[in-house]
PDB file of C-alpha atoms in Angstrom:
ATOM      1  CA  MET Z   4     111.540  27.460 -28.280  1.00 72.00           C
ATOM      2  CA  ALA Z   5     110.106  30.423 -25.392  1.00 86.00           C
ATOM      3  CA  THR Z   6     108.057  29.231 -22.174  1.00 91.00           C
ATOM      4  CA  VAL Z   7     104.308  31.118 -21.733  1.00 92.00           C
ATOM      5  CA  PRO Z   8     103.077  31.541 -18.754  1.00 91.00           C
ATOM      6  CA  THR Z   9      99.099  30.193 -18.351  1.00 90.00           C
ATOM      7  CA  PRO Z  10      97.486  32.753 -16.007  1.00 88.00           C
ATOM      8  CA  ALA Z  11      97.445  32.086 -12.665  1.00 87.00           C
ATOM      9  CA  GLY Z  12      94.070  31.201 -11.838  1.00 92.00           C
ATOM     10  CA  THR Z  13      93.329  29.371 -14.496  1.00 96.00           C
ATOM     11  CA  SER Z  14      91.290  25.907 -13.792  1.00 96.00           C
ATOM     12  CA  ALA Z  15      90.014  25.033 -17.550  1.00 97.00           C
ATOM     13  CA  LEU Z  16      91.664  25.485 -21.269  1.00 98.00           C
ATOM     14  CA  LEU Z  17      89.220  26.283 -24.058  1.00 98.00           C
ATOM     15  CA  LEU Z  18      90.435  25.346 -27.284  1.00 98.00           C
ATOM     16  CA  ASP Z  19      89.642  26.154 -30.706  1.00 98.00           C
ATOM     17  CA  ILE Z  20      89.901  23.341 -33.777  1.00 98.00           C
ATOM     18  CA  GLU Z  21      90.786  24.771 -37.446  1.00 97.00           C
ATOM     19  CA  GLY Z  22      94.242  27.102 -36.970  1.00 97.00           C
ATOM     20  CA  THR Z  23      94.784  25.711 -33.096  1.00 98.00           C
ATOM     21  CA  THR Z  24      94.550  22.105 -32.348  1.00 98.00           C
ATOM     22  CA  THR Z  25      94.192  20.939 -36.350  1.00 98.00           C
ATOM     23  CA  PRO Z  26      95.927  22.458 -39.553  1.00 97.00           C
ATOM     24  CA  ILE Z  27      93.386  24.578 -41.501  1.00 96.00           C
ATOM     25  CA  THR Z  28      94.111  22.186 -44.332  1.00 96.00           C
ATOM     26  CA  PHE Z  29      92.626  19.878 -43.576  1.00 97.00           C
ATOM     27  CA  VAL Z  30      89.040  21.225 -43.057  1.00 94.00           C
ATOM     28  CA  LYS Z  31      89.731  23.778 -46.281  1.00 94.00           C
ATOM     29  CA  ASP Z  32      91.438  20.315 -48.539  1.00 96.00           C
ATOM     30  CA  ILE Z  33      89.438  17.117 -47.224  1.00 97.00           C
ATOM     31  CA  LEU Z  34      86.619  18.393 -45.153  1.00 96.00           C
ATOM     32  CA  PHE Z  35      84.556  20.601 -47.166  1.00 96.00           C
ATOM     33  CA  PRO Z  36      85.483  18.853 -50.614  1.00 97.00           C
ATOM     34  CA  TYR Z  37      83.451  16.015 -49.379  1.00 97.00           C
ATOM     35  CA  ILE Z  38      80.918  17.894 -49.182  1.00 97.00           C
ATOM     36  CA  ARG Z  39      80.830  19.863 -51.895  1.00 97.00           C
ATOM     37  CA  GLU Z  40      81.713  16.339 -53.317  1.00 97.00           C
ATOM     38  CA  HIS Z  41      78.596  14.220 -52.139  1.00 97.00           C
ATOM     39  CA  LEU Z  42      76.052  17.075 -51.123  1.00 97.00           C
ATOM     40  CA  GLU Z  43      72.935  16.224 -53.303  1.00 96.00           C
ATOM     41  CA  ASP Z  44      74.180  12.433 -53.015  1.00 96.00           C
ATOM     42  CA  HIS Z  45      73.020  12.781 -49.616  1.00 96.00           C
ATOM     43  CA  LEU Z  46      69.982  14.929 -49.837  1.00 96.00           C
ATOM     44  CA  SER Z  47      68.566  12.942 -52.600  1.00 95.00           C
ATOM     45  CA  THR Z  48      69.521   9.591 -50.709  1.00 95.00           C
ATOM     46  CA  HIS Z  49      68.693  10.493 -47.342  1.00 95.00           C
ATOM     47  CA  TRP Z  50      65.496  13.344 -47.819  1.00 95.00           C
ATOM     48  CA  GLU Z  51      63.126  11.146 -46.801  1.00 94.00           C
ATOM     49  CA  GLU Z  52      64.347  10.553 -43.340  1.00 96.00           C
ATOM     50  CA  ASP Z  53      63.815  12.470 -40.012  1.00 97.00           C
ATOM     51  CA  GLU Z  54      67.622  13.819 -39.794  1.00 96.00           C
ATOM     52  CA  CYS Z  55      67.955  14.775 -42.942  1.00 96.00           C
ATOM     53  CA  LYS Z  56      64.125  16.574 -42.824  1.00 94.00           C
ATOM     54  CA  GLN Z  57      65.564  18.431 -39.431  1.00 96.00           C
ATOM     55  CA  ASP Z  58      68.754  19.356 -41.077  1.00 95.00           C
ATOM     56  CA  VAL Z  59      66.743  20.722 -44.718  1.00 95.00           C
ATOM     57  CA  HIS Z  60      63.856  22.916 -41.935  1.00 95.00           C
ATOM     58  CA  LEU Z  61      66.884  24.404 -40.645  1.00 94.00           C
ATOM     59  CA  LEU Z  62      68.712  25.897 -43.309  1.00 93.00           C
ATOM     60  CA  LYS Z  63      65.150  26.950 -44.213  1.00 91.00           C
ATOM     61  CA  LYS Z  64      64.689  28.726 -40.729  1.00 92.00           C
ATOM     62  CA  GLN Z  65      68.586  30.164 -42.246  1.00 90.00           C
ATOM     63  CA  ILE Z  66      66.680  31.391 -45.490  1.00 87.00           C
ATOM     64  CA  GLU Z  67      63.914  33.269 -44.028  1.00 88.00           C
ATOM     65  CA  GLU Z  68      66.258  34.792 -40.935  1.00 86.00           C
ATOM     66  CA  ASP Z  69      68.278  36.101 -43.822  1.00 84.00           C
ATOM     67  CA  MET Z  70      65.680  37.545 -45.685  1.00 84.00           C
ATOM     68  CA  LYS Z  71      64.404  39.390 -43.155  1.00 83.00           C
ATOM     69  CA  GLN Z  72      67.844  40.839 -42.293  1.00 79.00           C
ATOM     70  CA  HIS Z  73      68.344  41.741 -45.893  1.00 69.00           C
ATOM     71  CA  ARG Z  74      71.382  40.077 -45.854  1.00 72.00           C
ATOM     72  CA  ALA Z  75      72.365  38.576 -49.330  1.00 66.00           C
ATOM     73  CA  CYS Z  76      71.157  34.999 -50.516  1.00 65.00           C
ATOM     74  CA  PRO Z  77      72.108  32.653 -53.598  1.00 64.00           C
ATOM     75  CA  VAL Z  78      69.643  33.619 -56.920  1.00 54.00           C
ATOM     76  CA  HIS Z  79      68.183  30.265 -58.380  1.00 48.00           C
ATOM     77  CA  THR Z  80      68.819  29.832 -62.032  1.00 46.00           C
ATOM     78  CA  VAL Z  81      66.098  28.013 -64.268  1.00 40.00           C
ATOM     79  CA  ASP Z  82      67.387  24.541 -64.687  1.00 49.00           C
ATOM     80  CA  GLU Z  83      66.278  22.146 -67.695  1.00 44.00           C
ATOM     81  CA  THR Z  84      67.317  19.322 -65.742  1.00 53.00           C
ATOM     82  CA  VAL Z  85      65.484  18.883 -62.973  1.00 48.00           C
ATOM     83  CA  HIS Z  86      61.918  18.258 -63.420  1.00 59.00           C
ATOM     84  CA  THR Z  87      60.102  17.109 -59.417  1.00 77.00           C
ATOM     85  CA  ASP Z  88      59.385  19.139 -57.234  1.00 87.00           C
ATOM     86  CA  GLU Z  89      61.784  17.473 -55.292  1.00 89.00           C
ATOM     87  CA  GLU Z  90      65.012  17.325 -57.583  1.00 89.00           C
ATOM     88  CA  LYS Z  91      63.990  21.337 -57.456  1.00 89.00           C
ATOM     89  CA  ALA Z  92      63.553  21.425 -53.342  1.00 91.00           C
ATOM     90  CA  ILE Z  93      66.886  19.995 -53.154  1.00 94.00           C
ATOM     91  CA  ARG Z  94      68.620  21.532 -55.554  1.00 91.00           C
ATOM     92  CA  GLU Z  95      67.899  25.141 -53.776  1.00 91.00           C
ATOM     93  CA  VAL Z  96      69.044  23.611 -50.677  1.00 93.00           C
ATOM     94  CA  VAL Z  97      72.748  22.376 -51.898  1.00 95.00           C
ATOM     95  CA  ASP Z  98      72.585  25.946 -53.562  1.00 93.00           C
ATOM     96  CA  ASN Z  99      72.594  27.185 -50.605  1.00 92.00           C
ATOM     97  CA  VAL Z 100      74.446  25.204 -48.634  1.00 95.00           C
ATOM     98  CA  LEU Z 101      77.508  25.687 -51.926  1.00 95.00           C
ATOM     99  CA  TRP Z 102      76.511  29.062 -51.087  1.00 93.00           C
ATOM    100  CA  GLN Z 103      76.864  29.379 -47.213  1.00 93.00           C
ATOM    101  CA  MET Z 104      80.034  27.555 -47.446  1.00 94.00           C
ATOM    102  CA  ALA Z 105      81.678  29.965 -50.593  1.00 93.00           C
ATOM    103  CA  ALA Z 106      80.847  32.800 -47.808  1.00 91.00           C
ATOM    104  CA  ASP Z 107      82.105  30.877 -45.570  1.00 91.00           C
ATOM    105  CA  ARG Z 108      78.617  31.303 -43.379  1.00 90.00           C
ATOM    106  CA  LYS Z 109      79.395  29.627 -39.874  1.00 89.00           C
ATOM    107  CA  SER Z 110      75.511  29.635 -39.642  1.00 92.00           C
ATOM    108  CA  THR Z 111      74.386  26.511 -36.758  1.00 92.00           C
ATOM    109  CA  ALA Z 112      72.004  24.763 -40.051  1.00 94.00           C
ATOM    110  CA  LEU Z 113      74.902  24.894 -42.095  1.00 95.00           C
ATOM    111  CA  LYS Z 114      77.414  22.995 -39.704  1.00 93.00           C
ATOM    112  CA  GLN Z 115      74.505  20.852 -38.304  1.00 94.00           C
ATOM    113  CA  LEU Z 116      74.335  19.426 -42.092  1.00 96.00           C
ATOM    114  CA  GLN Z 117      78.055  19.020 -41.988  1.00 95.00           C
ATOM    115  CA  GLY Z 118      78.039  17.326 -39.090  1.00 93.00           C
ATOM    116  CA  HIS Z 119      75.844  14.512 -40.278  1.00 95.00           C
ATOM    117  CA  MET Z 120      77.446  13.996 -44.077  1.00 96.00           C
ATOM    118  CA  TRP Z 121      80.849  13.433 -42.364  1.00 96.00           C
ATOM    119  CA  ARG Z 122      79.612  11.161 -40.018  1.00 96.00           C
ATOM    120  CA  SER Z 123      79.491   8.301 -42.371  1.00 90.00           C
ATOM    121  CA  ALA Z 124      82.769   9.303 -44.140  1.00 95.00           C
ATOM    122  CA  TYR Z 125      84.739   8.860 -40.331  1.00 97.00           C
ATOM    123  CA  ALA Z 126      82.915   5.549 -39.542  1.00 94.00           C
ATOM    124  CA  SER Z 127      84.278   4.427 -43.184  1.00 94.00           C
ATOM    125  CA  GLY Z 128      88.008   5.519 -42.841  1.00 95.00           C
ATOM    126  CA  ARG Z 129      87.752   7.971 -45.578  1.00 95.00           C
ATOM    127  CA  ILE Z 130      88.801  10.175 -43.664  1.00 97.00           C
ATOM    128  CA  LYS Z 131      90.787  11.277 -40.257  1.00 97.00           C
ATOM    129  CA  GLY Z 132      90.923  13.769 -37.966  1.00 98.00           C
ATOM    130  CA  GLU Z 133      93.823  15.352 -38.198  1.00 98.00           C
ATOM    131  CA  ILE Z 134      95.753  16.644 -35.422  1.00 98.00           C
ATOM    132  CA  TYR Z 135      99.173  18.734 -34.308  1.00 98.00           C
ATOM    133  CA  GLN Z 136     101.995  16.579 -32.712  1.00 97.00           C
ATOM    134  CA  ASP Z 137     101.979  18.659 -29.471  1.00 97.00           C
ATOM    135  CA  VAL Z 138      98.135  18.476 -29.231  1.00 98.00           C
ATOM    136  CA  THR Z 139      96.925  14.962 -27.386  1.00 98.00           C
ATOM    137  CA  PRO Z 140     100.294  15.507 -25.442  1.00 97.00           C
ATOM    138  CA  SER Z 141     100.241  18.970 -24.190  1.00 97.00           C
ATOM    139  CA  ILE Z 142      96.527  18.303 -22.924  1.00 98.00           C
ATOM    140  CA  ARG Z 143      97.201  14.560 -20.894  1.00 97.00           C
ATOM    141  CA  ARG Z 144     100.559  16.766 -19.569  1.00 96.00           C
ATOM    142  CA  TRP Z 145      97.136  19.466 -18.288  1.00 96.00           C
ATOM    143  CA  ARG Z 146      94.962  17.541 -17.334  1.00 96.00           C
ATOM    144  CA  ASP Z 147      97.421  15.505 -15.414  1.00 96.00           C
ATOM    145  CA  ARG Z 148      98.266  18.558 -13.577  1.00 94.00           C
ATOM    146  CA  GLY Z 149      93.845  19.038 -12.593  1.00 95.00           C
ATOM    147  CA  LEU Z 150      93.019  21.591 -15.811  1.00 96.00           C
ATOM    148  CA  LYS Z 151      89.569  20.748 -17.705  1.00 97.00           C
ATOM    149  CA  VAL Z 152      89.805  21.069 -20.968  1.00 98.00           C
ATOM    150  CA  TYR Z 153      87.215  21.733 -23.591  1.00 98.00           C
ATOM    151  CA  ILE Z 154      86.527  22.815 -27.260  1.00 98.00           C
ATOM    152  CA  TYR Z 155      84.867  25.412 -28.513  1.00 98.00           C
ATOM    153  CA  SER Z 156      84.240  25.698 -32.453  1.00 97.00           C
ATOM    154  CA  SER Z 157      81.660  26.545 -35.363  1.00 94.00           C
ATOM    155  CA  GLY Z 158      81.822  23.251 -36.635  1.00 92.00           C
ATOM    156  CA  SER Z 159      79.043  21.513 -34.982  1.00 93.00           C
ATOM    157  CA  VAL Z 160      79.759  19.427 -31.812  1.00 96.00           C
ATOM    158  CA  GLU Z 161      78.990  16.356 -33.609  1.00 95.00           C
ATOM    159  CA  ALA Z 162      81.535  17.066 -36.317  1.00 95.00           C
ATOM    160  CA  GLN Z 163      83.718  17.966 -33.651  1.00 97.00           C
ATOM    161  CA  LYS Z 164      83.319  14.711 -31.761  1.00 98.00           C
ATOM    162  CA  LEU Z 165      83.533  12.835 -34.969  1.00 97.00           C
ATOM    163  CA  LEU Z 166      87.170  14.237 -35.684  1.00 98.00           C
ATOM    164  CA  PHE Z 167      88.799  13.212 -32.002  1.00 98.00           C
ATOM    165  CA  ARG Z 168      87.087  10.010 -31.727  1.00 98.00           C
ATOM    166  CA  TYR Z 169      88.230   9.068 -35.029  1.00 98.00           C
ATOM    167  CA  SER Z 170      91.828  10.756 -35.227  1.00 98.00           C
ATOM    168  CA  VAL Z 171      94.638   9.755 -36.713  1.00 97.00           C
ATOM    169  CA  GLU Z 172      96.088   9.037 -33.408  1.00 97.00           C
ATOM    170  CA  GLY Z 173      93.090   7.349 -32.636  1.00 97.00           C
ATOM    171  CA  ASP Z 174      90.639   7.955 -30.938  1.00 98.00           C
ATOM    172  CA  VAL Z 175      91.574  10.632 -28.203  1.00 98.00           C
ATOM    173  CA  LEU Z 176      87.577  11.134 -27.618  1.00 98.00           C
ATOM    174  CA  ASP Z 177      88.116  10.879 -23.702  1.00 98.00           C
ATOM    175  CA  LEU Z 178      90.865  13.706 -23.631  1.00 98.00           C
ATOM    176  CA  PHE Z 179      88.383  16.832 -23.452  1.00 98.00           C
ATOM    177  CA  ASP Z 180      85.724  17.785 -20.421  1.00 98.00           C
ATOM    178  CA  GLY Z 181      82.892  19.019 -22.886  1.00 98.00           C
ATOM    179  CA  HIS Z 182      82.056  20.713 -26.068  1.00 98.00           C
ATOM    180  CA  PHE Z 183      80.811  23.789 -27.563  1.00 98.00           C
ATOM    181  CA  ASP Z 184      79.558  25.697 -30.551  1.00 96.00           C
ATOM    182  CA  THR Z 185      77.241  28.390 -32.195  1.00 94.00           C
ATOM    183  CA  THR Z 186      74.256  26.434 -30.384  1.00 95.00           C
ATOM    184  CA  ILE Z 187      75.860  29.101 -27.170  1.00 97.00           C
ATOM    185  CA  GLY Z 188      76.340  31.923 -29.638  1.00 96.00           C
ATOM    186  CA  LEU Z 189      78.817  32.791 -32.056  1.00 95.00           C
ATOM    187  CA  LYS Z 190      82.821  32.495 -31.108  1.00 97.00           C
ATOM    188  CA  VAL Z 191      82.973  36.640 -31.437  1.00 97.00           C
ATOM    189  CA  ASP Z 192      79.919  37.299 -29.381  1.00 98.00           C
ATOM    190  CA  GLU Z 193      81.694  38.355 -26.114  1.00 97.00           C
ATOM    191  CA  LYS Z 194      78.605  36.739 -24.953  1.00 98.00           C
ATOM    192  CA  SER Z 195      79.031  33.400 -25.599  1.00 98.00           C
ATOM    193  CA  TYR Z 196      82.261  33.397 -23.607  1.00 98.00           C
ATOM    194  CA  GLN Z 197      80.482  34.628 -20.617  1.00 98.00           C
ATOM    195  CA  ARG Z 198      77.986  31.704 -21.128  1.00 98.00           C
ATOM    196  CA  ILE Z 199      80.145  28.751 -21.986  1.00 98.00           C
ATOM    197  CA  ALA Z 200      81.995  30.350 -18.090  1.00 98.00           C
ATOM    198  CA  GLU Z 201      78.260  29.825 -16.658  1.00 98.00           C
ATOM    199  CA  ARG Z 202      77.637  26.418 -17.900  1.00 98.00           C
ATOM    200  CA  ILE Z 203      81.280  24.832 -17.240  1.00 97.00           C
ATOM    201  CA  GLY Z 204      81.139  26.283 -13.928  1.00 97.00           C
ATOM    202  CA  CYS Z 205      83.679  28.982 -13.371  1.00 97.00           C
ATOM    203  CA  ARG Z 206      84.652  33.073 -13.692  1.00 97.00           C
ATOM    204  CA  PRO Z 207      85.905  33.814 -16.861  1.00 98.00           C
ATOM    205  CA  ASP Z 208      88.720  34.604 -15.886  1.00 97.00           C
ATOM    206  CA  GLU Z 209      89.564  31.057 -14.715  1.00 97.00           C
ATOM    207  CA  ILE Z 210      89.211  29.961 -18.428  1.00 98.00           C
ATOM    208  CA  THR Z 211      92.803  30.349 -21.163  1.00 98.00           C
ATOM    209  CA  PHE Z 212      91.072  30.242 -24.394  1.00 98.00           C
ATOM    210  CA  LEU Z 213      93.431  28.934 -28.026  1.00 98.00           C
ATOM    211  CA  THR Z 214      92.414  30.132 -30.417  1.00 98.00           C
ATOM    212  CA  ASP Z 215      94.510  31.433 -33.882  1.00 97.00           C
ATOM    213  CA  VAL Z 216      91.479  33.550 -34.526  1.00 97.00           C
ATOM    214  CA  SER Z 217      91.804  37.728 -33.608  1.00 97.00           C
ATOM    215  CA  ARG Z 218      88.012  38.688 -33.670  1.00 97.00           C
ATOM    216  CA  GLU Z 219      88.111  35.766 -31.565  1.00 98.00           C
ATOM    217  CA  ALA Z 220      90.426  36.491 -29.165  1.00 98.00           C
ATOM    218  CA  LYS Z 221      88.851  40.291 -28.964  1.00 98.00           C
ATOM    219  CA  ALA Z 222      85.846  38.879 -27.841  1.00 98.00           C
ATOM    220  CA  ALA Z 223      86.882  36.488 -25.561  1.00 98.00           C
ATOM    221  CA  GLU Z 224      89.091  38.971 -23.577  1.00 98.00           C
ATOM    222  CA  GLU Z 225      86.198  41.551 -23.643  1.00 98.00           C
ATOM    223  CA  ALA Z 226      84.798  38.680 -21.386  1.00 98.00           C
ATOM    224  CA  GLY Z 227      87.409  38.179 -19.311  1.00 98.00           C
ATOM    225  CA  VAL Z 228      88.714  35.145 -20.552  1.00 98.00           C
ATOM    226  CA  ASN Z 229      92.599  34.892 -20.829  1.00 97.00           C
ATOM    227  CA  VAL Z 230      93.357  34.625 -24.252  1.00 97.00           C
ATOM    228  CA  LEU Z 231      97.026  32.933 -26.518  1.00 97.00           C
ATOM    229  CA  VAL Z 232      96.922  33.990 -29.606  1.00 97.00           C
ATOM    230  CA  VAL Z 233      97.808  30.005 -31.976  1.00 97.00           C
ATOM    231  CA  VAL Z 234     100.217  30.178 -34.483  1.00 97.00           C
ATOM    232  CA  ARG Z 235     100.352  27.255 -37.046  1.00 96.00           C
ATOM    233  CA  PRO Z 236     101.318  27.348 -40.519  1.00 93.00           C
ATOM    234  CA  GLY Z 237      98.669  28.646 -43.007  1.00 93.00           C
ATOM    235  CA  ASN Z 238      97.114  30.744 -40.807  1.00 96.00           C
ATOM    236  CA  MET Z 239      95.809  34.415 -41.161  1.00 93.00           C
ATOM    237  CA  GLU Z 240      99.156  36.251 -40.509  1.00 94.00           C
ATOM    238  CA  LEU Z 241      98.476  39.443 -37.029  1.00 95.00           C
ATOM    239  CA  THR Z 242      98.623  42.702 -37.540  1.00 96.00           C
ATOM    240  CA  GLU Z 243     101.846  44.511 -35.789  1.00 96.00           C
ATOM    241  CA  GLU Z 244      99.681  45.914 -33.413  1.00 96.00           C
ATOM    242  CA  GLU Z 245      97.973  42.126 -32.713  1.00 96.00           C
ATOM    243  CA  GLN Z 246     101.155  40.250 -31.972  1.00 95.00           C
ATOM    244  CA  ALA Z 247     102.089  43.432 -29.938  1.00 95.00           C
ATOM    245  CA  HIS Z 248      98.927  42.975 -27.889  1.00 96.00           C
ATOM    246  CA  TYR Z 249      98.256  38.834 -27.681  1.00 95.00           C
ATOM    247  CA  ASN Z 250     100.752  35.795 -26.214  1.00 94.00           C
ATOM    248  CA  LEU Z 251     101.855  33.795 -28.320  1.00 96.00           C
ATOM    249  CA  VAL Z 252     101.925  30.788 -28.954  1.00 96.00           C
ATOM    250  CA  THR Z 253     103.725  27.895 -31.782  1.00 96.00           C
ATOM    251  CA  SER Z 254     102.826  24.862 -29.795  1.00 97.00           C
ATOM    252  CA  PHE Z 255     100.888  23.976 -27.109  1.00 97.00           C
ATOM    253  CA  ASN Z 256     104.837  22.852 -25.944  1.00 96.00           C
ATOM    254  CA  GLN Z 257     105.595  26.096 -24.614  1.00 95.00           C
ATOM    255  CA  LEU Z 258     102.778  26.406 -22.047  1.00 94.00           C
ATOM    256  CA  GLU Z 259     103.586  26.671 -18.719  1.00 91.00           C
ATOM    257  CA  LEU Z 260     101.544  25.894 -15.787  1.00 85.00           C
ATOM    258  CA  THR Z 261     101.256  28.158 -13.219  1.00 76.00           C
ATOM    259  CA  GLY Z 262      99.809  27.872 -10.300  1.00 59.00           C
ATOM    260  CA  GLN Z 263      97.851  24.704 -11.112  1.00 53.00           C
ATOM    261  CA  VAL Z 264      98.134  21.679  -8.665  1.00 46.00           C
TER     262      VAL Z 264
END
């Protein structure tokens, strides 16, 4: 397995989750189906609780924003089984959430609700976060060499922490120095990476970002961040041009640290 050197001067590693630290199948086949299966029951049970009210409020604000921007929205059909105003409101939220998921939306409102739903599933042991076997030993090695390690994912910070706290390897949350989600900006926006650098307290060129998504890699690169593209089973295939442009890694074990103490 060929080694890939990290750029000299790297002081922080920024990691994506889906397709990078964690198999895409875990998200698509376990996490997302859990939401679809339990969404209506979750809303019905917690509808009057403050946390659920906040989740619904954010979703409604997102709908308003979508309408202002003339984005597509789900079409509500008449459902004869719905009789009360609460049932109607819940059904509309369900329709919107399922529509956003089908469209692979990355809205903060959606990700916050999902994180709150996954919390009980993780805590009860119904779900355990999956991590590639090369991930935790590599992060420990990086930290021993003095690097900081951060997560940047479209999933909410809470959802990120749940995955690593209740992982198949136990609680490995202490391996990370911080977490970022879409509240700092979308992953395809270069300004998001500039904000992360400011938050971490270093220059963009002192960060190396690992992701499997070329659009994210491009945005990070435009912000001055170093990029390594992760190639894992099931990840989206890269074009020949992308393969030639980016340094590729199939395992974290390939990273050779250069210039760190």
